[in-house]
Short mmCIF file of C-alpha atoms in Angstrom, two decimals:
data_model
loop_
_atom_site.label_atom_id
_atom_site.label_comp_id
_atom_site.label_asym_id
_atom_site.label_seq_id
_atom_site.Cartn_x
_atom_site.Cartn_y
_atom_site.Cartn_z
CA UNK E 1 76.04 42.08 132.41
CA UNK E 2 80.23 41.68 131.83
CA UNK E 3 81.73 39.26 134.04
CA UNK E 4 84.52 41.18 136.21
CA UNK E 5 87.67 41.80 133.94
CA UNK E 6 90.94 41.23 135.74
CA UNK E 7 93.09 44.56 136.32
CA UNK E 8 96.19 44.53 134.70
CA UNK E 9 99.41 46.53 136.02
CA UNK E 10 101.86 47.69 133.58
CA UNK E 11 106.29 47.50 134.10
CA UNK E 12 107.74 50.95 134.85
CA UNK E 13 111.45 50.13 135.93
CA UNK E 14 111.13 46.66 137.37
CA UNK E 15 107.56 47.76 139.35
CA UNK E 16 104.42 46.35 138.42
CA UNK E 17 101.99 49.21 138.92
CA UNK E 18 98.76 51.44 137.79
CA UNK E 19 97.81 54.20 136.38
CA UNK E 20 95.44 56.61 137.35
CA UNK E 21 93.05 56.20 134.74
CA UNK E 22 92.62 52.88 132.80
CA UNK E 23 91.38 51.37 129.02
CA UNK E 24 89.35 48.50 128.67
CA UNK E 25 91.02 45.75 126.23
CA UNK E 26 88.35 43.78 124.13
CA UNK E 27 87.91 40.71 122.00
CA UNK E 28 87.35 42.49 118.47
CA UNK E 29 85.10 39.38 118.11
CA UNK E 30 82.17 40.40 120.42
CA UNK E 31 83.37 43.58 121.55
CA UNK E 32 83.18 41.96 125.05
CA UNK E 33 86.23 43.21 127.62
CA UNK E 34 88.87 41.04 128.52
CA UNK E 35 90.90 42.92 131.02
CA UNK E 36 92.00 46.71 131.72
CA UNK E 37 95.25 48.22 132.00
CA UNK E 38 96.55 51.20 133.03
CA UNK E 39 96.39 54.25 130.48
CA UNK E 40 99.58 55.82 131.34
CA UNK E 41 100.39 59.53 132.11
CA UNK E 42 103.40 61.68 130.68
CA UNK E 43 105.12 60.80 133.78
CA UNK E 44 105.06 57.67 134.21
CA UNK E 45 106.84 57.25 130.70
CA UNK E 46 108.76 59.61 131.97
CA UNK E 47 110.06 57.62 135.35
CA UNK E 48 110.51 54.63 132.75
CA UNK E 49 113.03 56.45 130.13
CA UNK E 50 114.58 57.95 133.49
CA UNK E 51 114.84 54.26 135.34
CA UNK E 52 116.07 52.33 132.13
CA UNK E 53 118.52 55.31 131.63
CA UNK E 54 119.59 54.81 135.09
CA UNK E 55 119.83 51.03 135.32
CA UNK E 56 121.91 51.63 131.92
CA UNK E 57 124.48 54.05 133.68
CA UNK E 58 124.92 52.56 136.89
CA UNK E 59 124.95 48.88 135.73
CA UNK E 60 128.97 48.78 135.14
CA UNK E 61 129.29 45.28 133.68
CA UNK E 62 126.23 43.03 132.27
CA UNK E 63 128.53 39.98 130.48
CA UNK E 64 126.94 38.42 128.13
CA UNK E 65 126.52 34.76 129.75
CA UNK E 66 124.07 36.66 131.52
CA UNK E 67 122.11 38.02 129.09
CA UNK E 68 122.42 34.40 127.05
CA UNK E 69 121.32 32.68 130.42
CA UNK E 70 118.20 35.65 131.06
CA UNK E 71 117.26 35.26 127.06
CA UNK E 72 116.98 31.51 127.38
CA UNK E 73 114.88 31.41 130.01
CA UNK E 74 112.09 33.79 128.59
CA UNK E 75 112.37 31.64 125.27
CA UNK E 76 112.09 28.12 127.39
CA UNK E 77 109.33 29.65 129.67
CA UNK E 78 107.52 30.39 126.63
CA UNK E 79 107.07 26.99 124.92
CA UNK E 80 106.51 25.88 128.16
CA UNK E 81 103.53 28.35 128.28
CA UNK E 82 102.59 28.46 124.52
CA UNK E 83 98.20 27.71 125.13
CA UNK E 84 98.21 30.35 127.72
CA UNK E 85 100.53 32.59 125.72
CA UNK E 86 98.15 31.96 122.32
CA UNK E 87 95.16 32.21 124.54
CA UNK E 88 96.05 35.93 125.12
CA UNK E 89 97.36 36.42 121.22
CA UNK E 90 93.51 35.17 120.02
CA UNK E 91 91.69 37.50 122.82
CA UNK E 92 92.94 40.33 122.15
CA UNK E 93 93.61 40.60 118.64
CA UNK E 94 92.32 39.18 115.48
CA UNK E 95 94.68 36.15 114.69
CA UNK E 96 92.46 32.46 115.35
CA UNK E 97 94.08 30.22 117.94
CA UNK E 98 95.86 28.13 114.97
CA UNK E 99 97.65 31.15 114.27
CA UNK E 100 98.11 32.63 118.10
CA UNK E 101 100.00 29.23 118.51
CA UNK E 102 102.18 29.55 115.68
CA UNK E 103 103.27 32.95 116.73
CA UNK E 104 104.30 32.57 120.13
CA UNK E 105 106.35 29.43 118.79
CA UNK E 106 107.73 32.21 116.12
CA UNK E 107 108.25 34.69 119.06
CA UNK E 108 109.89 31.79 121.74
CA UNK E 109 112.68 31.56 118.80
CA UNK E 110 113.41 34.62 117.95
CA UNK E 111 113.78 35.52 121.81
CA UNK E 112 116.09 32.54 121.60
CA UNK E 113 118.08 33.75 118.17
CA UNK E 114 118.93 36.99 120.10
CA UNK E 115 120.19 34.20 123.03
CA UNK E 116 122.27 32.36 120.03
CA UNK E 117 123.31 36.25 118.88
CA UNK E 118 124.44 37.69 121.82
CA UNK E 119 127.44 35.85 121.87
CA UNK E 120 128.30 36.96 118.60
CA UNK E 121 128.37 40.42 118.84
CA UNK E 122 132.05 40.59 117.55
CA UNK E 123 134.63 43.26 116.18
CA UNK E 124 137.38 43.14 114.24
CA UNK E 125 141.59 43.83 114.43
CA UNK E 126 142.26 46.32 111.54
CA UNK E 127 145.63 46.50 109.57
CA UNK E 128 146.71 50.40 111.03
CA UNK E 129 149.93 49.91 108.90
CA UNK E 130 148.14 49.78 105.78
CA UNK E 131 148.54 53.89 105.77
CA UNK E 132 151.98 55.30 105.46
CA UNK E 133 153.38 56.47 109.10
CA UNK E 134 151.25 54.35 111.17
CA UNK E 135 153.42 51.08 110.68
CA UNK E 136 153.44 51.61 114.70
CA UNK E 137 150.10 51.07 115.34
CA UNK E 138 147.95 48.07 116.35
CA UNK E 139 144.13 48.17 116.99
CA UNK E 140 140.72 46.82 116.41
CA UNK E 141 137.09 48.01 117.13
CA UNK E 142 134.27 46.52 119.01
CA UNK E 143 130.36 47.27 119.23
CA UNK E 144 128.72 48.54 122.47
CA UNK E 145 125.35 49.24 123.22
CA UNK E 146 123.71 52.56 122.48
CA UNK E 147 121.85 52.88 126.16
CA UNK E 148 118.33 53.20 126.27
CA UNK E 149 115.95 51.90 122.87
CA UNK E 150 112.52 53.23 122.43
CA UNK E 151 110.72 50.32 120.90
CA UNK E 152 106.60 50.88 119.05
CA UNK E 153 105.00 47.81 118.51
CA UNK E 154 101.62 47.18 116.35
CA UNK E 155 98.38 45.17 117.16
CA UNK E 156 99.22 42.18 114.19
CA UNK E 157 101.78 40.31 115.66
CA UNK E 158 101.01 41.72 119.39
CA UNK E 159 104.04 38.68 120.91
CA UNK E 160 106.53 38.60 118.04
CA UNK E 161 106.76 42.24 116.96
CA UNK E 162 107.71 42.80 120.66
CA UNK E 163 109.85 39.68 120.60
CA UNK E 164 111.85 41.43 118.02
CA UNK E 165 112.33 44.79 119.95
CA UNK E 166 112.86 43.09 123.74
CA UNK E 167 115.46 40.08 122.83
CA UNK E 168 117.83 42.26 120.66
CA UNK E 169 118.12 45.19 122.75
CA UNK E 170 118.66 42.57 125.53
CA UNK E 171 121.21 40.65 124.05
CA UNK E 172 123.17 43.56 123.01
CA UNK E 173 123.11 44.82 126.40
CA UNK E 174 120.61 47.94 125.90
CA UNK E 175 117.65 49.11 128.17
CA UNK E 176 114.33 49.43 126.17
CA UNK E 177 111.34 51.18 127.21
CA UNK E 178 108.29 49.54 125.09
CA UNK E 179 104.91 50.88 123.92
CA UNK E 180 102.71 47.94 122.85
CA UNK E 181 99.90 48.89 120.46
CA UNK E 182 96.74 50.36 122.71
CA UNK E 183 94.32 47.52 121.50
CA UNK E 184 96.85 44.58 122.07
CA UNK E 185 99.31 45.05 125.07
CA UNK E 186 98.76 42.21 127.26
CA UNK E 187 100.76 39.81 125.14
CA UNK E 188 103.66 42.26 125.80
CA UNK E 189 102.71 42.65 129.59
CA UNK E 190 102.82 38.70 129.75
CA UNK E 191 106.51 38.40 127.78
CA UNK E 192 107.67 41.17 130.58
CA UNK E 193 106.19 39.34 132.85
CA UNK E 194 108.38 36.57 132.08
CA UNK E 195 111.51 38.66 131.47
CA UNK E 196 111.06 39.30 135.29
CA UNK E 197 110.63 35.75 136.29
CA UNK E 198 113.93 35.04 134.47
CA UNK E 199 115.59 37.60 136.15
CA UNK E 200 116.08 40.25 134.30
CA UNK E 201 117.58 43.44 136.16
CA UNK E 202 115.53 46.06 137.06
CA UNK E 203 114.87 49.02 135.03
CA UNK E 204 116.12 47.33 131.83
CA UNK E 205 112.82 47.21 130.31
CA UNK E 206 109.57 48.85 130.82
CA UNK E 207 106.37 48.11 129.39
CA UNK E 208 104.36 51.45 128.90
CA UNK E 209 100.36 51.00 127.98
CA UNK E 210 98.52 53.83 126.93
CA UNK E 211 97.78 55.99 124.25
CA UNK E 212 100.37 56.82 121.30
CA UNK E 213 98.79 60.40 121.25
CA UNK E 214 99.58 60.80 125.26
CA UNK E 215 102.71 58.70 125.89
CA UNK E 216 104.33 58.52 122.06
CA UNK E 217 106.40 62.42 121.67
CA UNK E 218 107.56 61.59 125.37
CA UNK E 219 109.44 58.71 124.83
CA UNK E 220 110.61 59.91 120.87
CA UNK E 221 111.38 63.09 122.33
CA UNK E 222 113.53 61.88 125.61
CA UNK E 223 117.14 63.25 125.16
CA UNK E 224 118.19 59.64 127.07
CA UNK E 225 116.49 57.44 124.70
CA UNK E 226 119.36 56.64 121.25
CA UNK E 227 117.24 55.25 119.22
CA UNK E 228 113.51 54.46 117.97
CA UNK E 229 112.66 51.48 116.69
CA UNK E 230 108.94 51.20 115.62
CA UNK E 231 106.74 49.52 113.45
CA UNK E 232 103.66 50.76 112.11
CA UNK E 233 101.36 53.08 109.85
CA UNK E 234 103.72 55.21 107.82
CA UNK E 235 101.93 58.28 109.21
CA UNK E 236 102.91 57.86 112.51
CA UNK E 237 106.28 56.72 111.25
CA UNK E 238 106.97 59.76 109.66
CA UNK E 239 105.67 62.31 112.29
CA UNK E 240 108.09 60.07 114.66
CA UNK E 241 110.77 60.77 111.70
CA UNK E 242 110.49 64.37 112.29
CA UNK E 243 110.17 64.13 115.81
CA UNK E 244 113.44 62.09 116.66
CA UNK E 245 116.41 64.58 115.87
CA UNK E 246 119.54 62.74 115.38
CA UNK E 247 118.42 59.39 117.20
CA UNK E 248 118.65 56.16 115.40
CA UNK E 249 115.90 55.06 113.70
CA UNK E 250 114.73 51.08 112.58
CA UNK E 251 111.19 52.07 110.86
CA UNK E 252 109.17 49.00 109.24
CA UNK E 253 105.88 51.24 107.72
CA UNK E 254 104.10 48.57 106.23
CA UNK E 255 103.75 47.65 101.95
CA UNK E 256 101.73 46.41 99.30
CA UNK E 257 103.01 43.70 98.18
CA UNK E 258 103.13 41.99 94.54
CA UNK E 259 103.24 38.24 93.63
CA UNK E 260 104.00 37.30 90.16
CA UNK E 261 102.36 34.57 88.73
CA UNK E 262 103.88 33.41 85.11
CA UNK E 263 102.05 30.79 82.95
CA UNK E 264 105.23 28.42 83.73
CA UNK E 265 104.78 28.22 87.47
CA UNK E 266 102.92 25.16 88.95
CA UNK E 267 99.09 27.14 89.20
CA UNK E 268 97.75 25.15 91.83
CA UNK E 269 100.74 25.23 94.35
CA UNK E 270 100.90 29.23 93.31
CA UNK E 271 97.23 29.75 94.34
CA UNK E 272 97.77 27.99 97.42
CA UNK E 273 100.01 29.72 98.11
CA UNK E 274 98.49 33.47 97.46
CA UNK E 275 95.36 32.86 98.93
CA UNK E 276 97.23 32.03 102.44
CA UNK E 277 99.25 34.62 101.89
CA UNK E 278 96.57 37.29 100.98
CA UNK E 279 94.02 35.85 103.95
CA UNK E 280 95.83 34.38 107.16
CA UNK E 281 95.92 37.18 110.34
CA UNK E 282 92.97 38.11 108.32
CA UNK E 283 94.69 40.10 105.60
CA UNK E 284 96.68 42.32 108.60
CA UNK E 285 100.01 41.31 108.13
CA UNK E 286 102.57 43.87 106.49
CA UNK E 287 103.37 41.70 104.41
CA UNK E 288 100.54 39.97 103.05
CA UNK E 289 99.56 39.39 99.25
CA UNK E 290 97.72 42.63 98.02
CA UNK E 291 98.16 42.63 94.35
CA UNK E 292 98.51 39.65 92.11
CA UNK E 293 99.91 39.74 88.67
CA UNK E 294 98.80 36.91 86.18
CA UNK E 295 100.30 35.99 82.61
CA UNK E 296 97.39 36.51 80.41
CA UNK E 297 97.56 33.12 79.02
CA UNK E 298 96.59 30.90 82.64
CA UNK E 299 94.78 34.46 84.26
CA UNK E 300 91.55 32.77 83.91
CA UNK E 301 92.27 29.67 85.21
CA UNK E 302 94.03 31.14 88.27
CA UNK E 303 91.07 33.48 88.81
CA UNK E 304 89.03 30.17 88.85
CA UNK E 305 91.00 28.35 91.17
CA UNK E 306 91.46 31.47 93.24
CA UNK E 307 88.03 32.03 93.71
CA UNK E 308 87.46 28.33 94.86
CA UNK E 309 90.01 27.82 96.71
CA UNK E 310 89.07 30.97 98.73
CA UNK E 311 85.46 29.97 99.17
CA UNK E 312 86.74 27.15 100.79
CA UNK E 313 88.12 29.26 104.05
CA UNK E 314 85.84 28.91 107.32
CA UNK E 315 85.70 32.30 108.86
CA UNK E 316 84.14 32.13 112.15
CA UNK E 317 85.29 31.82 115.86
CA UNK E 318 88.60 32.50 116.72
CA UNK E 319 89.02 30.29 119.16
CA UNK E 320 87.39 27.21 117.20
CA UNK E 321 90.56 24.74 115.55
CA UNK E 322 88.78 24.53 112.31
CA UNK E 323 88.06 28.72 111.85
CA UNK E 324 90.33 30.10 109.15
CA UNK E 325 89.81 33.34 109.34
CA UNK E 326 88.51 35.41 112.13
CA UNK E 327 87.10 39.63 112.36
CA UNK E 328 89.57 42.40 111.84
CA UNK E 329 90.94 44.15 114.74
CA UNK E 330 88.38 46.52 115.04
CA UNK E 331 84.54 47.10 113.10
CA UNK E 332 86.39 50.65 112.49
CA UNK E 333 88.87 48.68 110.76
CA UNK E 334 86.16 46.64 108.83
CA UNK E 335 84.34 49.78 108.03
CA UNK E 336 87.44 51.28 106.38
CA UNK E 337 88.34 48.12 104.22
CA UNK E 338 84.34 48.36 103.83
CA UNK E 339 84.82 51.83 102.34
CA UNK E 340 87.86 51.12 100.21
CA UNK E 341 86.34 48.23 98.42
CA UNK E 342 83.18 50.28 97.30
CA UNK E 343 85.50 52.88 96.17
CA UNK E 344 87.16 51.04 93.80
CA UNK E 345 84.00 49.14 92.61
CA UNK E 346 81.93 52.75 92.12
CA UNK E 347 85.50 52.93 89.85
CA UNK E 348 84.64 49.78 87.57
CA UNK E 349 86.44 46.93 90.12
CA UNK E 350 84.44 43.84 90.15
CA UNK E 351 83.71 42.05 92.97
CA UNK E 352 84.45 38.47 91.96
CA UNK E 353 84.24 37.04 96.21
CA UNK E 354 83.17 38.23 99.08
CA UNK E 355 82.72 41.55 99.94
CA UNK E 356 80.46 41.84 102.39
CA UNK E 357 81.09 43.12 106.01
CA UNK E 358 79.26 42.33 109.53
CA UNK E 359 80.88 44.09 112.38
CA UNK E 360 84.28 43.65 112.93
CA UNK E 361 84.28 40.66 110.44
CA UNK E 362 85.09 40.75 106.40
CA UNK E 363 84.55 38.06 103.56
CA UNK E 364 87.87 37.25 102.01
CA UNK E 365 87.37 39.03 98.94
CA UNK E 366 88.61 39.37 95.59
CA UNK E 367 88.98 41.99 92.75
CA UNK E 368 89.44 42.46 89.27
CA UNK E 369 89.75 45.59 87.04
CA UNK E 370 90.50 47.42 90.00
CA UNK E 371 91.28 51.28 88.43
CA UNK E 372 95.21 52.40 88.97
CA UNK E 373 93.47 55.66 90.99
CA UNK E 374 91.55 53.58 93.28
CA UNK E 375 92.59 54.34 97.04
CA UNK E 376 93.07 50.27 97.05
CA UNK E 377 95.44 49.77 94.57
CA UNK E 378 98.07 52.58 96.18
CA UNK E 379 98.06 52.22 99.73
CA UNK E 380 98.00 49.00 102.41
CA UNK E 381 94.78 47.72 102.49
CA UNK E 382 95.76 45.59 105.78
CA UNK E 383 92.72 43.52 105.76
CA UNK E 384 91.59 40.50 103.24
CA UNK E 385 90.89 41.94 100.03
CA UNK E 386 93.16 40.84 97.58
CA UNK E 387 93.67 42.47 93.71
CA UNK E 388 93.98 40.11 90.68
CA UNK E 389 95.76 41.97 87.36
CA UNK E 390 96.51 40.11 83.86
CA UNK E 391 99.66 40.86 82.23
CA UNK E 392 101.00 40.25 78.74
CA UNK E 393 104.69 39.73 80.24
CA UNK E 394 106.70 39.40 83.26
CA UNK E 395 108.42 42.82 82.54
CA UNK E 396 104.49 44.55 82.61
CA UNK E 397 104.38 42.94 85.56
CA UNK E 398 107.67 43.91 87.03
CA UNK E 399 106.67 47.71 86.19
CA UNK E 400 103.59 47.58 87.79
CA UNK E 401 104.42 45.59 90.58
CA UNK E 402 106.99 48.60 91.77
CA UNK E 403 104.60 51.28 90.78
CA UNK E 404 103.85 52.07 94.09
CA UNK E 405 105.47 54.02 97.20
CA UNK E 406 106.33 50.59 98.91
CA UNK E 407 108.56 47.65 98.68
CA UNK E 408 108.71 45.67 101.71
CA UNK E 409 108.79 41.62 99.85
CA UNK E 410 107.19 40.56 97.14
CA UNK E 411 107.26 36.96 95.56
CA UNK E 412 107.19 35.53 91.94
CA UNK E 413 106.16 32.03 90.40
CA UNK E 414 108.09 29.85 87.72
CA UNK E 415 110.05 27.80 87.23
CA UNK E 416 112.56 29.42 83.91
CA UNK E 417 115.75 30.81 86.42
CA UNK E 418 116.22 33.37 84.29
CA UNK E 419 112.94 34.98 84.62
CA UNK E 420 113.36 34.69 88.76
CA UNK E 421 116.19 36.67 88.33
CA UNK E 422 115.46 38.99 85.99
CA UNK E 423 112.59 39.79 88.45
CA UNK E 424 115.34 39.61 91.79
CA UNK E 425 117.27 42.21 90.07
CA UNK E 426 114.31 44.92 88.81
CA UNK E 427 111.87 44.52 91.80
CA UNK E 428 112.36 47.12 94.26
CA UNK E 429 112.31 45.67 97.09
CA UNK E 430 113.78 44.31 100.35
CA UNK E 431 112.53 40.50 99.77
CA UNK E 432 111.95 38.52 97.16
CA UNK E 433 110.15 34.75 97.51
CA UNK E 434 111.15 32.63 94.51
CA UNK E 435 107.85 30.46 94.34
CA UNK E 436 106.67 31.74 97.33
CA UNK E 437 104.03 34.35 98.36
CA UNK E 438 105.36 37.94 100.14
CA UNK E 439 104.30 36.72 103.19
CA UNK E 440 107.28 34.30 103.71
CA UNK E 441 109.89 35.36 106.41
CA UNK E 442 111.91 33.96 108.92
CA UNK E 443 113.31 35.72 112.13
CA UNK E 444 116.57 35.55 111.09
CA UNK E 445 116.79 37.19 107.55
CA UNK E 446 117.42 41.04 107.72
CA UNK E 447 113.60 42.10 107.05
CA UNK E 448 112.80 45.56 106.10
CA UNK E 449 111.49 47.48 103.03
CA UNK E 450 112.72 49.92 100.42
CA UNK E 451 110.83 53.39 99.63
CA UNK E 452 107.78 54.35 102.05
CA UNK E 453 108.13 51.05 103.68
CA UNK E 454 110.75 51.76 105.91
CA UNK E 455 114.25 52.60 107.36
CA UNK E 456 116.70 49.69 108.09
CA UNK E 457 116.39 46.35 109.14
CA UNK E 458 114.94 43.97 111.54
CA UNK E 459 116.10 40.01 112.35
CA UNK E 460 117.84 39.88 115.38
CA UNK E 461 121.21 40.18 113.83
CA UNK E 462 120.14 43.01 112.01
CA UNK E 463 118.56 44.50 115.15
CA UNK E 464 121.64 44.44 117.13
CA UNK E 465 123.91 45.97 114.57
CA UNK E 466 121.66 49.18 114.63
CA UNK E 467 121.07 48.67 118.65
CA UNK E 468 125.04 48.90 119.17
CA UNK E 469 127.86 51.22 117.68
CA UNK E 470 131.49 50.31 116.44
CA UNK E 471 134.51 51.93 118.91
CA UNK E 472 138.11 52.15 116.73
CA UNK E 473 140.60 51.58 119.76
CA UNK E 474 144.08 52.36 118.19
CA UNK E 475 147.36 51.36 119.93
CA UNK E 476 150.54 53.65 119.16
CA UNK E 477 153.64 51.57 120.18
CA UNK E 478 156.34 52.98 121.18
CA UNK E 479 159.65 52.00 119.66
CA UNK E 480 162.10 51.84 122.30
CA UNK E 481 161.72 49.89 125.61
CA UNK E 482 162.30 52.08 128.59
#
């Protein structure tokens, strides 16, 4: 028998309220429920586009101390709150509590970047009189928000990823109607929650639960809502794609990212490196290490040090300080990484860790020989299987590291300049970590992909550049005084 799971409401335009039917939320760990919240209807997305829309139009001046003082309130109530906050994170999803902790620090700074940003959302005095017959005119242009943003978030990062959508839109002065991901919302429904403690006028964000397939084409759709920023399966990005019309779009689909290992890089900080970078959140981080390419002449020893170093990892409890590695967000999930992996091995891969599955959890594993037509090698395996390749060179490696329909960041190892930036220059990409593994970001760097990974950029500057448009205001003097 469950013990009672508490009933969560959801923000609709500065109300906390139901739904008329509801979806359990559980702990991917033991499948046990957590909470419920409300599975909302058509409508009630609906009443949020139309009350963010509303509190957009009617709100005649929001100045920007405001939304600096709002924005670094959230970000102070957070560190203040960070156990309860990573309490919530390790629940409902699959990071361990180490990790839950480190994101809602991640998420408490980039609510306070878009604090820091707001202030700097600047435009410029142009020289009119550059262009003969306009030696009479003066001007400059300046951004404004677009209105109402239609933000998408995933189940990875179930704080930060809505951190990134909420405190730009914010700062620029936007309304934003958000759809956290069905199996993780109640991260999001705690930063709202704090959005409204600080203050933050009503109807100037809404936090929708429910289900993509129900709720999703009504907010894309909404002739109110300027722009869609989502982050996701590429699927779903590209049905939204077709969906949109003429709205702005900031689309971050995902990758499979390369690391570069040359026989001049220091091996034992490069494995460290991969292996953290290929396991932590589990292996479901966009932009975790998927494929690994080795110089020929150190493969084996990497492969050695690889496979120890990864046989080290404690996978386990999530809530225990010493677990590494926790289950994967779903057993679905675990079934499908399951699947891949004895694809590519009925193909000739060889299995040279892990992979074995039970329930929702899956050995860190690693491959070799994996076939260039395996399902594995192509797409995002977003879980922790990670594929080792010797090359003969660094330009092999280049080649094959971009032969695939993504390039979100990848990362190379040595220590010759010239070979770093030979690979800076050919990898097709939107990142590249010079001795560091793909998984290294900030908040603040423009992140985004090239290819199937994506359209534009997040990083709170970033963010607000596509969250506001540029207005030419042109001056004609006139010549004689009256």
């Amino acid at each position: 028998m469950h013990t009672k799971v508490k009933a969560m409401k959801m923000l609709i335009g500065g109300k906390w309220v139901e739904g008329k039917k509801s979806v359990e939320v559980v702990n991917p760990q033991n499948n046990e429920p957590i909470a419920t919240v409300p599975l909302a209807s058509k409508d009630q997305m609906l009443e949020a586009v139309e009350a963010a829309e509303r509190a957009y139009q009617t709100t005649t001046v929001w100045p920007t101390h405001e939304r600096i003082a709002i924005l670094t309130k959230v970000s102070n109530y957070m560190m203040e709150h960070v156990e309860d906050f990573a309490k919530v994170i390790a629940s409902e999803g699959s990071k361990t509590i180490n990790e839950a902790r480190g994101e809602v620090k991640r998420a408490a700074q980039t609510i306070q970047i878009s604090a820091e940003e707001a202030r700097r959302i600047n435009g410029e005095t142009i020289n009119f009189d550059q262009n003969e017959g306009s030696e009479n005119r003066v001007g400059y242009y300046y951004r404004f928000p677009i209105g109402v943003v239609g933000a998408i978030t995933p189940f990875n990062d179930p704080l930060n990823m809505v951190a990134h959508k909420i405190g730009p839109a914010i700062a620029s002065g936007n309304a934003i109607v958000l759809k956290p991901a069905t199996v993780t919302p109640l991260s999001a429904l705690k930063l709202a929650d704090a959005f409204v403690k600080a203050g933050l006028p009503e109807g100037f964000l809404s936090v929708v639960t429910g289900s993509g397939r129900e709720i999703g084409n009504t907010l894309v759709q909404h002739p109110a809502v300027q722009m869609i920023s989502f982050t996701g399966g590429p699927e779903a990005g590209e049905k939204i794609t077709q969906k949109a019309g003429t709205k702005k779009l900031s689309m971050e689909l995902g990758s499979n990212s390369p690391v570069i290992v040359l026989e001049d890089a220091d091996l034992h900080d490069a494995v460290q490196s991969t292996v953290s970078g290929a396991f932590s959140a589990v292996g479901q981080n966009c932009i975790g290490v998927q494929r690994v390419y080795v110089q020929k002449s150190i493969y084996d020893t990497f492969l050695d040090t690889f496979v120890n170093r990864t046989s080290e990892l404690n996978v386990g409890d999530k809530m225990d300080e010493l677990t590494d590695m926790g289950p994967l967000i779903s057993e679905k999930e675990a079934l499908r990484v399951e699947n891949w992996v004895n694809e590519a091995v009925g193909k000739g891969a060889v299995v040279e860790f892990g992979g074995k599955r039970k329930g929702a959890y899956y050995t860190p594993t690693i491959l070799s020989n994996v076939p260039e037509d395996a399902t594995i090698a192509k797409e995002e395996i977003f879980g922790p299987v990670v594929l080792i390749y010797p090359v003969d060179s660094l330009y092999e490696a280049v080649e094959k590291a971009n032969d695939v329909n993504y390039g979100l960041q990848a990362g190379i190892f040595t220590s010759n300049i010239n070979q770093a930036f030979y690979a800076i220059k050919h990898m097709n990409v939107g990142g590249i970590m010079i001795n560091d593994s793909s998984d290294y970001r900030i908040d603040a760097m423009p992140f985004g992909g090239t290819k199937g990974s994506g359209i534009g950029r997040e990083g709170i500057q970033f963010a607000i550049e596509s969250m506001t448009e540029a207005k030419v205001v042109s001056f004609r003097l006139q010549e004689k005084l009256l």
